[in-house]
Amino acid sequence: MSEYQQKHEVSKFIGAPPGYLGYDQGGQLTSSLEECPNAVVLFDEIEKAHPDIITVLLQLFDEGRLTDGKGKTVECPNAIFIMTSNLASEEIAKYATKLRSQQHGDSKEKVTVSKQFKTNIMYPILKVYKKPFSS
């Protein structure tokens, strides 16, 4: 996601707004989801993306649809989105070490988790969606 670090990269993601160069081409994500609404999409190292990209993704995760730069809505309620992050990798490793210590009775220290992501962004992402599997 490092190529989406700047605010203006949102237009690359969902398409340029009317009147801008490339308006007729659509966005990388919206075009791909329009072609294959049941896709499996990987967002690698999501913490590198600009916060506006995360905000765009919230609509997608919450509603199962995304509106492109032309105003066209792309429906994809069955798509699967996977996000990876190295954001708290050191803290996770420390936590694992402390858990092992607690099992052996060596430590009772609590571990805190990284708070670099805004709370209002992370809670919707971490919501539990329970959908029945199709047969």
PDB file of C-alpha atoms in Angstrom:
ATOM      1  CA  MET A   1       0.000   0.000   0.000  1.00  0.00           C
ATOM      2  CA  SER A   2       3.035   2.277  -0.081  1.00  0.00           C
ATOM      3  CA  GLU A   3       1.939   3.611  -3.483  1.00  0.00           C
ATOM      4  CA  TYR A   4      -1.174   5.029  -1.766  1.00  0.00           C
ATOM      5  CA  GLN A   5       0.603   7.191   0.834  1.00  0.00           C
ATOM      6  CA  GLN A   6      -0.478  10.538  -0.602  1.00  0.00           C
ATOM      7  CA  LYS A   7      -3.960  12.056  -0.341  1.00  0.00           C
ATOM      8  CA  HIS A   8      -4.387  12.394  -4.103  1.00  0.00           C
ATOM      9  CA  GLU A   9      -3.858   8.634  -4.559  1.00  0.00           C
ATOM     10  CA  VAL A  10      -7.508   8.098  -3.621  1.00  0.00           C
ATOM     11  CA  SER A  11      -8.325   8.960  -7.249  1.00  0.00           C
ATOM     12  CA  LYS A  12      -6.081   6.119  -8.414  1.00  0.00           C
ATOM     13  CA  PHE A  13      -8.024   3.814  -6.101  1.00  0.00           C
ATOM     14  CA  ILE A  14     -11.625   4.759  -6.976  1.00  0.00           C
ATOM     15  CA  GLY A  15     -11.177   6.897 -10.099  1.00  0.00           C
ATOM     16  CA  ALA A  16     -10.694  10.579 -10.792  1.00  0.00           C
ATOM     17  CA  PRO A  17     -13.618  12.951 -10.178  1.00  0.00           C
ATOM     18  CA  PRO A  18     -15.430  14.567 -13.148  1.00  0.00           C
ATOM     19  CA  GLY A  19     -13.328  17.103 -15.035  1.00  0.00           C
ATOM     20  CA  TYR A  20      -9.987  15.561 -14.091  1.00  0.00           C
ATOM     21  CA  LEU A  21      -7.577  13.726 -16.358  1.00  0.00           C
ATOM     22  CA  GLY A  22      -8.319   9.996 -16.410  1.00  0.00           C
ATOM     23  CA  TYR A  23     -11.948  10.464 -15.350  1.00  0.00           C
ATOM     24  CA  ASP A  24     -13.146   8.017 -18.012  1.00  0.00           C
ATOM     25  CA  GLN A  25     -10.759   5.237 -16.918  1.00  0.00           C
ATOM     26  CA  GLY A  26     -12.151   4.458 -13.461  1.00  0.00           C
ATOM     27  CA  GLY A  27     -10.130   3.415 -10.440  1.00  0.00           C
ATOM     28  CA  GLN A  28      -7.935   0.371  -9.960  1.00  0.00           C
ATOM     29  CA  LEU A  29     -10.037  -1.043  -7.135  1.00  0.00           C
ATOM     30  CA  THR A  30     -13.471  -0.099  -8.454  1.00  0.00           C
ATOM     31  CA  SER A  31     -12.727  -1.386 -11.966  1.00  0.00           C
ATOM     32  CA  SER A  32     -11.403  -4.683 -10.636  1.00  0.00           C
ATOM     33  CA  LEU A  33     -14.367  -5.172  -8.293  1.00  0.00           C
ATOM     34  CA  GLU A  34     -16.795  -4.339 -11.088  1.00  0.00           C
ATOM     35  CA  GLU A  35     -15.270  -7.098 -13.233  1.00  0.00           C
ATOM     36  CA  CYS A  36     -15.104  -9.604 -10.373  1.00  0.00           C
ATOM     37  CA  PRO A  37     -17.407  -8.697  -7.448  1.00  0.00           C
ATOM     38  CA  ASN A  38     -16.567 -11.971  -5.642  1.00  0.00           C
ATOM     39  CA  ALA A  39     -12.827 -11.296  -5.610  1.00  0.00           C
ATOM     40  CA  VAL A  40     -10.338 -11.916  -2.838  1.00  0.00           C
ATOM     41  CA  VAL A  41      -8.431  -8.648  -2.384  1.00  0.00           C
ATOM     42  CA  LEU A  42      -5.191  -8.296  -0.423  1.00  0.00           C
ATOM     43  CA  PHE A  43      -4.194  -4.939   1.074  1.00  0.00           C
ATOM     44  CA  ASP A  44      -0.568  -5.532   2.015  1.00  0.00           C
ATOM     45  CA  GLU A  45       0.908  -3.317   4.752  1.00  0.00           C
ATOM     46  CA  ILE A  46      -2.310  -1.323   5.116  1.00  0.00           C
ATOM     47  CA  GLU A  47      -0.726   1.022   7.667  1.00  0.00           C
ATOM     48  CA  LYS A  48       1.249   2.661   4.833  1.00  0.00           C
ATOM     49  CA  ALA A  49      -1.906   3.871   3.074  1.00  0.00           C
ATOM     50  CA  HIS A  50      -3.109   7.449   3.497  1.00  0.00           C
ATOM     51  CA  PRO A  51      -5.955   7.787   6.051  1.00  0.00           C
ATOM     52  CA  ASP A  52      -8.314   8.852   3.234  1.00  0.00           C
ATOM     53  CA  ILE A  53      -7.763   5.456   1.589  1.00  0.00           C
ATOM     54  CA  ILE A  54      -8.737   3.794   4.879  1.00  0.00           C
ATOM     55  CA  THR A  55     -11.862   5.963   5.017  1.00  0.00           C
ATOM     56  CA  VAL A  56     -12.831   4.837   1.503  1.00  0.00           C
ATOM     57  CA  LEU A  57     -12.330   1.229   2.563  1.00  0.00           C
ATOM     58  CA  LEU A  58     -14.650   1.691   5.554  1.00  0.00           C
ATOM     59  CA  GLN A  59     -17.627   2.208   3.230  1.00  0.00           C
ATOM     60  CA  LEU A  60     -16.602  -0.885   1.329  1.00  0.00           C
ATOM     61  CA  PHE A  61     -16.250  -3.018   4.468  1.00  0.00           C
ATOM     62  CA  ASP A  62     -19.396  -1.678   6.111  1.00  0.00           C
ATOM     63  CA  GLU A  63     -21.805  -1.602   3.167  1.00  0.00           C
ATOM     64  CA  GLY A  64     -20.315  -4.049   0.664  1.00  0.00           C
ATOM     65  CA  ARG A  65     -20.277  -1.407  -2.035  1.00  0.00           C
ATOM     66  CA  LEU A  66     -18.078   1.391  -3.272  1.00  0.00           C
ATOM     67  CA  THR A  67     -18.824   4.490  -5.333  1.00  0.00           C
ATOM     68  CA  ASP A  68     -16.286   5.363  -8.011  1.00  0.00           C
ATOM     69  CA  GLY A  69     -15.234   8.807  -9.245  1.00  0.00           C
ATOM     70  CA  LYS A  70     -18.043   8.820 -11.831  1.00  0.00           C
ATOM     71  CA  GLY A  71     -20.663   8.254  -9.136  1.00  0.00           C
ATOM     72  CA  LYS A  72     -21.284   4.657 -10.208  1.00  0.00           C
ATOM     73  CA  THR A  73     -21.823   2.214  -7.344  1.00  0.00           C
ATOM     74  CA  VAL A  74     -19.957  -1.081  -7.480  1.00  0.00           C
ATOM     75  CA  GLU A  75     -21.702  -3.802  -5.451  1.00  0.00           C
ATOM     76  CA  CYS A  76     -19.434  -6.489  -3.979  1.00  0.00           C
ATOM     77  CA  PRO A  77     -21.000  -7.855  -0.770  1.00  0.00           C
ATOM     78  CA  ASN A  78     -19.368 -11.271  -1.254  1.00  0.00           C
ATOM     79  CA  ALA A  79     -15.821 -10.055  -1.842  1.00  0.00           C
ATOM     80  CA  ILE A  80     -13.215 -11.060   0.723  1.00  0.00           C
ATOM     81  CA  PHE A  81     -10.720  -8.459   1.924  1.00  0.00           C
ATOM     82  CA  ILE A  82      -7.475  -9.368   3.652  1.00  0.00           C
ATOM     83  CA  MET A  83      -5.240  -6.762   5.269  1.00  0.00           C
ATOM     84  CA  THR A  84      -1.701  -7.284   6.480  1.00  0.00           C
ATOM     85  CA  SER A  85       0.243  -4.981   8.761  1.00  0.00           C
ATOM     86  CA  ASN A  86       3.611  -4.843  10.456  1.00  0.00           C
ATOM     87  CA  LEU A  87       2.314  -2.104  12.734  1.00  0.00           C
ATOM     88  CA  ALA A  88       2.441  -4.008  16.000  1.00  0.00           C
ATOM     89  CA  SER A  89       4.841  -6.812  15.111  1.00  0.00           C
ATOM     90  CA  GLU A  90       7.325  -5.920  17.876  1.00  0.00           C
ATOM     91  CA  GLU A  91       4.538  -5.609  20.435  1.00  0.00           C
ATOM     92  CA  ILE A  92       3.087  -8.953  19.371  1.00  0.00           C
ATOM     93  CA  ALA A  93       6.492 -10.593  19.778  1.00  0.00           C
ATOM     94  CA  LYS A  94       6.881  -9.027  23.239  1.00  0.00           C
ATOM     95  CA  TYR A  95       3.363 -10.129  24.124  1.00  0.00           C
ATOM     96  CA  ALA A  96       4.121 -13.713  23.093  1.00  0.00           C
ATOM     97  CA  THR A  97       7.273 -13.684  25.230  1.00  0.00           C
ATOM     98  CA  LYS A  98       5.339 -12.335  28.212  1.00  0.00           C
ATOM     99  CA  LEU A  99       2.597 -14.933  27.733  1.00  0.00           C
ATOM    100  CA  ARG A 100       5.215 -17.661  27.880  1.00  0.00           C
ATOM    101  CA  SER A 101       6.636 -16.067  31.039  1.00  0.00           C
ATOM    102  CA  GLN A 102       3.177 -15.893  32.609  1.00  0.00           C
ATOM    103  CA  GLN A 103       2.616 -19.580  31.894  1.00  0.00           C
ATOM    104  CA  HIS A 104       5.756 -20.341  33.863  1.00  0.00           C
ATOM    105  CA  GLY A 105       4.794 -17.875  36.627  1.00  0.00           C
ATOM    106  CA  ASP A 106       7.706 -15.516  35.869  1.00  0.00           C
ATOM    107  CA  SER A 107       5.773 -12.347  34.947  1.00  0.00           C
ATOM    108  CA  LYS A 108       2.435 -10.697  35.651  1.00  0.00           C
ATOM    109  CA  GLU A 109       3.081  -7.575  33.565  1.00  0.00           C
ATOM    110  CA  LYS A 110       0.326  -6.508  31.148  1.00  0.00           C
ATOM    111  CA  VAL A 111       0.992  -5.637  27.526  1.00  0.00           C
ATOM    112  CA  THR A 112      -0.544  -2.732  25.611  1.00  0.00           C
ATOM    113  CA  VAL A 113      -1.309  -2.882  21.914  1.00  0.00           C
ATOM    114  CA  SER A 114      -0.292  -0.187  19.423  1.00  0.00           C
ATOM    115  CA  LYS A 115      -2.736   2.677  18.915  1.00  0.00           C
ATOM    116  CA  GLN A 116      -1.358   4.180  15.708  1.00  0.00           C
ATOM    117  CA  PHE A 117      -4.617   3.560  13.859  1.00  0.00           C
ATOM    118  CA  LYS A 118      -7.473   5.874  14.774  1.00  0.00           C
ATOM    119  CA  THR A 119     -10.047   4.190  16.988  1.00  0.00           C
ATOM    120  CA  ASN A 120     -12.917   5.264  14.727  1.00  0.00           C
ATOM    121  CA  ILE A 121     -11.176   3.530  11.821  1.00  0.00           C
ATOM    122  CA  MET A 122     -10.187   0.311  13.564  1.00  0.00           C
ATOM    123  CA  TYR A 123     -13.476  -0.501  15.320  1.00  0.00           C
ATOM    124  CA  PRO A 124     -15.510  -0.773  12.094  1.00  0.00           C
ATOM    125  CA  ILE A 125     -12.763  -2.873  10.509  1.00  0.00           C
ATOM    126  CA  LEU A 126     -12.661  -5.204  13.478  1.00  0.00           C
ATOM    127  CA  LYS A 127     -16.451  -5.669  13.560  1.00  0.00           C
ATOM    128  CA  VAL A 128     -17.439  -9.300  13.408  1.00  0.00           C
ATOM    129  CA  TYR A 129     -19.517 -10.063  10.345  1.00  0.00           C
ATOM    130  CA  LYS A 130     -21.261 -13.398  10.524  1.00  0.00           C
ATOM    131  CA  LYS A 131     -22.566 -14.484   7.154  1.00  0.00           C
ATOM    132  CA  PRO A 132     -23.737 -17.998   6.399  1.00  0.00           C
ATOM    133  CA  PHE A 133     -21.670 -19.895   3.861  1.00  0.00           C
ATOM    134  CA  SER A 134     -23.365 -20.531   0.524  1.00  0.00           C
ATOM    135  CA  SER A 135     -23.778 -24.145  -0.420  1.00  0.00           C
TER     136      SER A 135
END
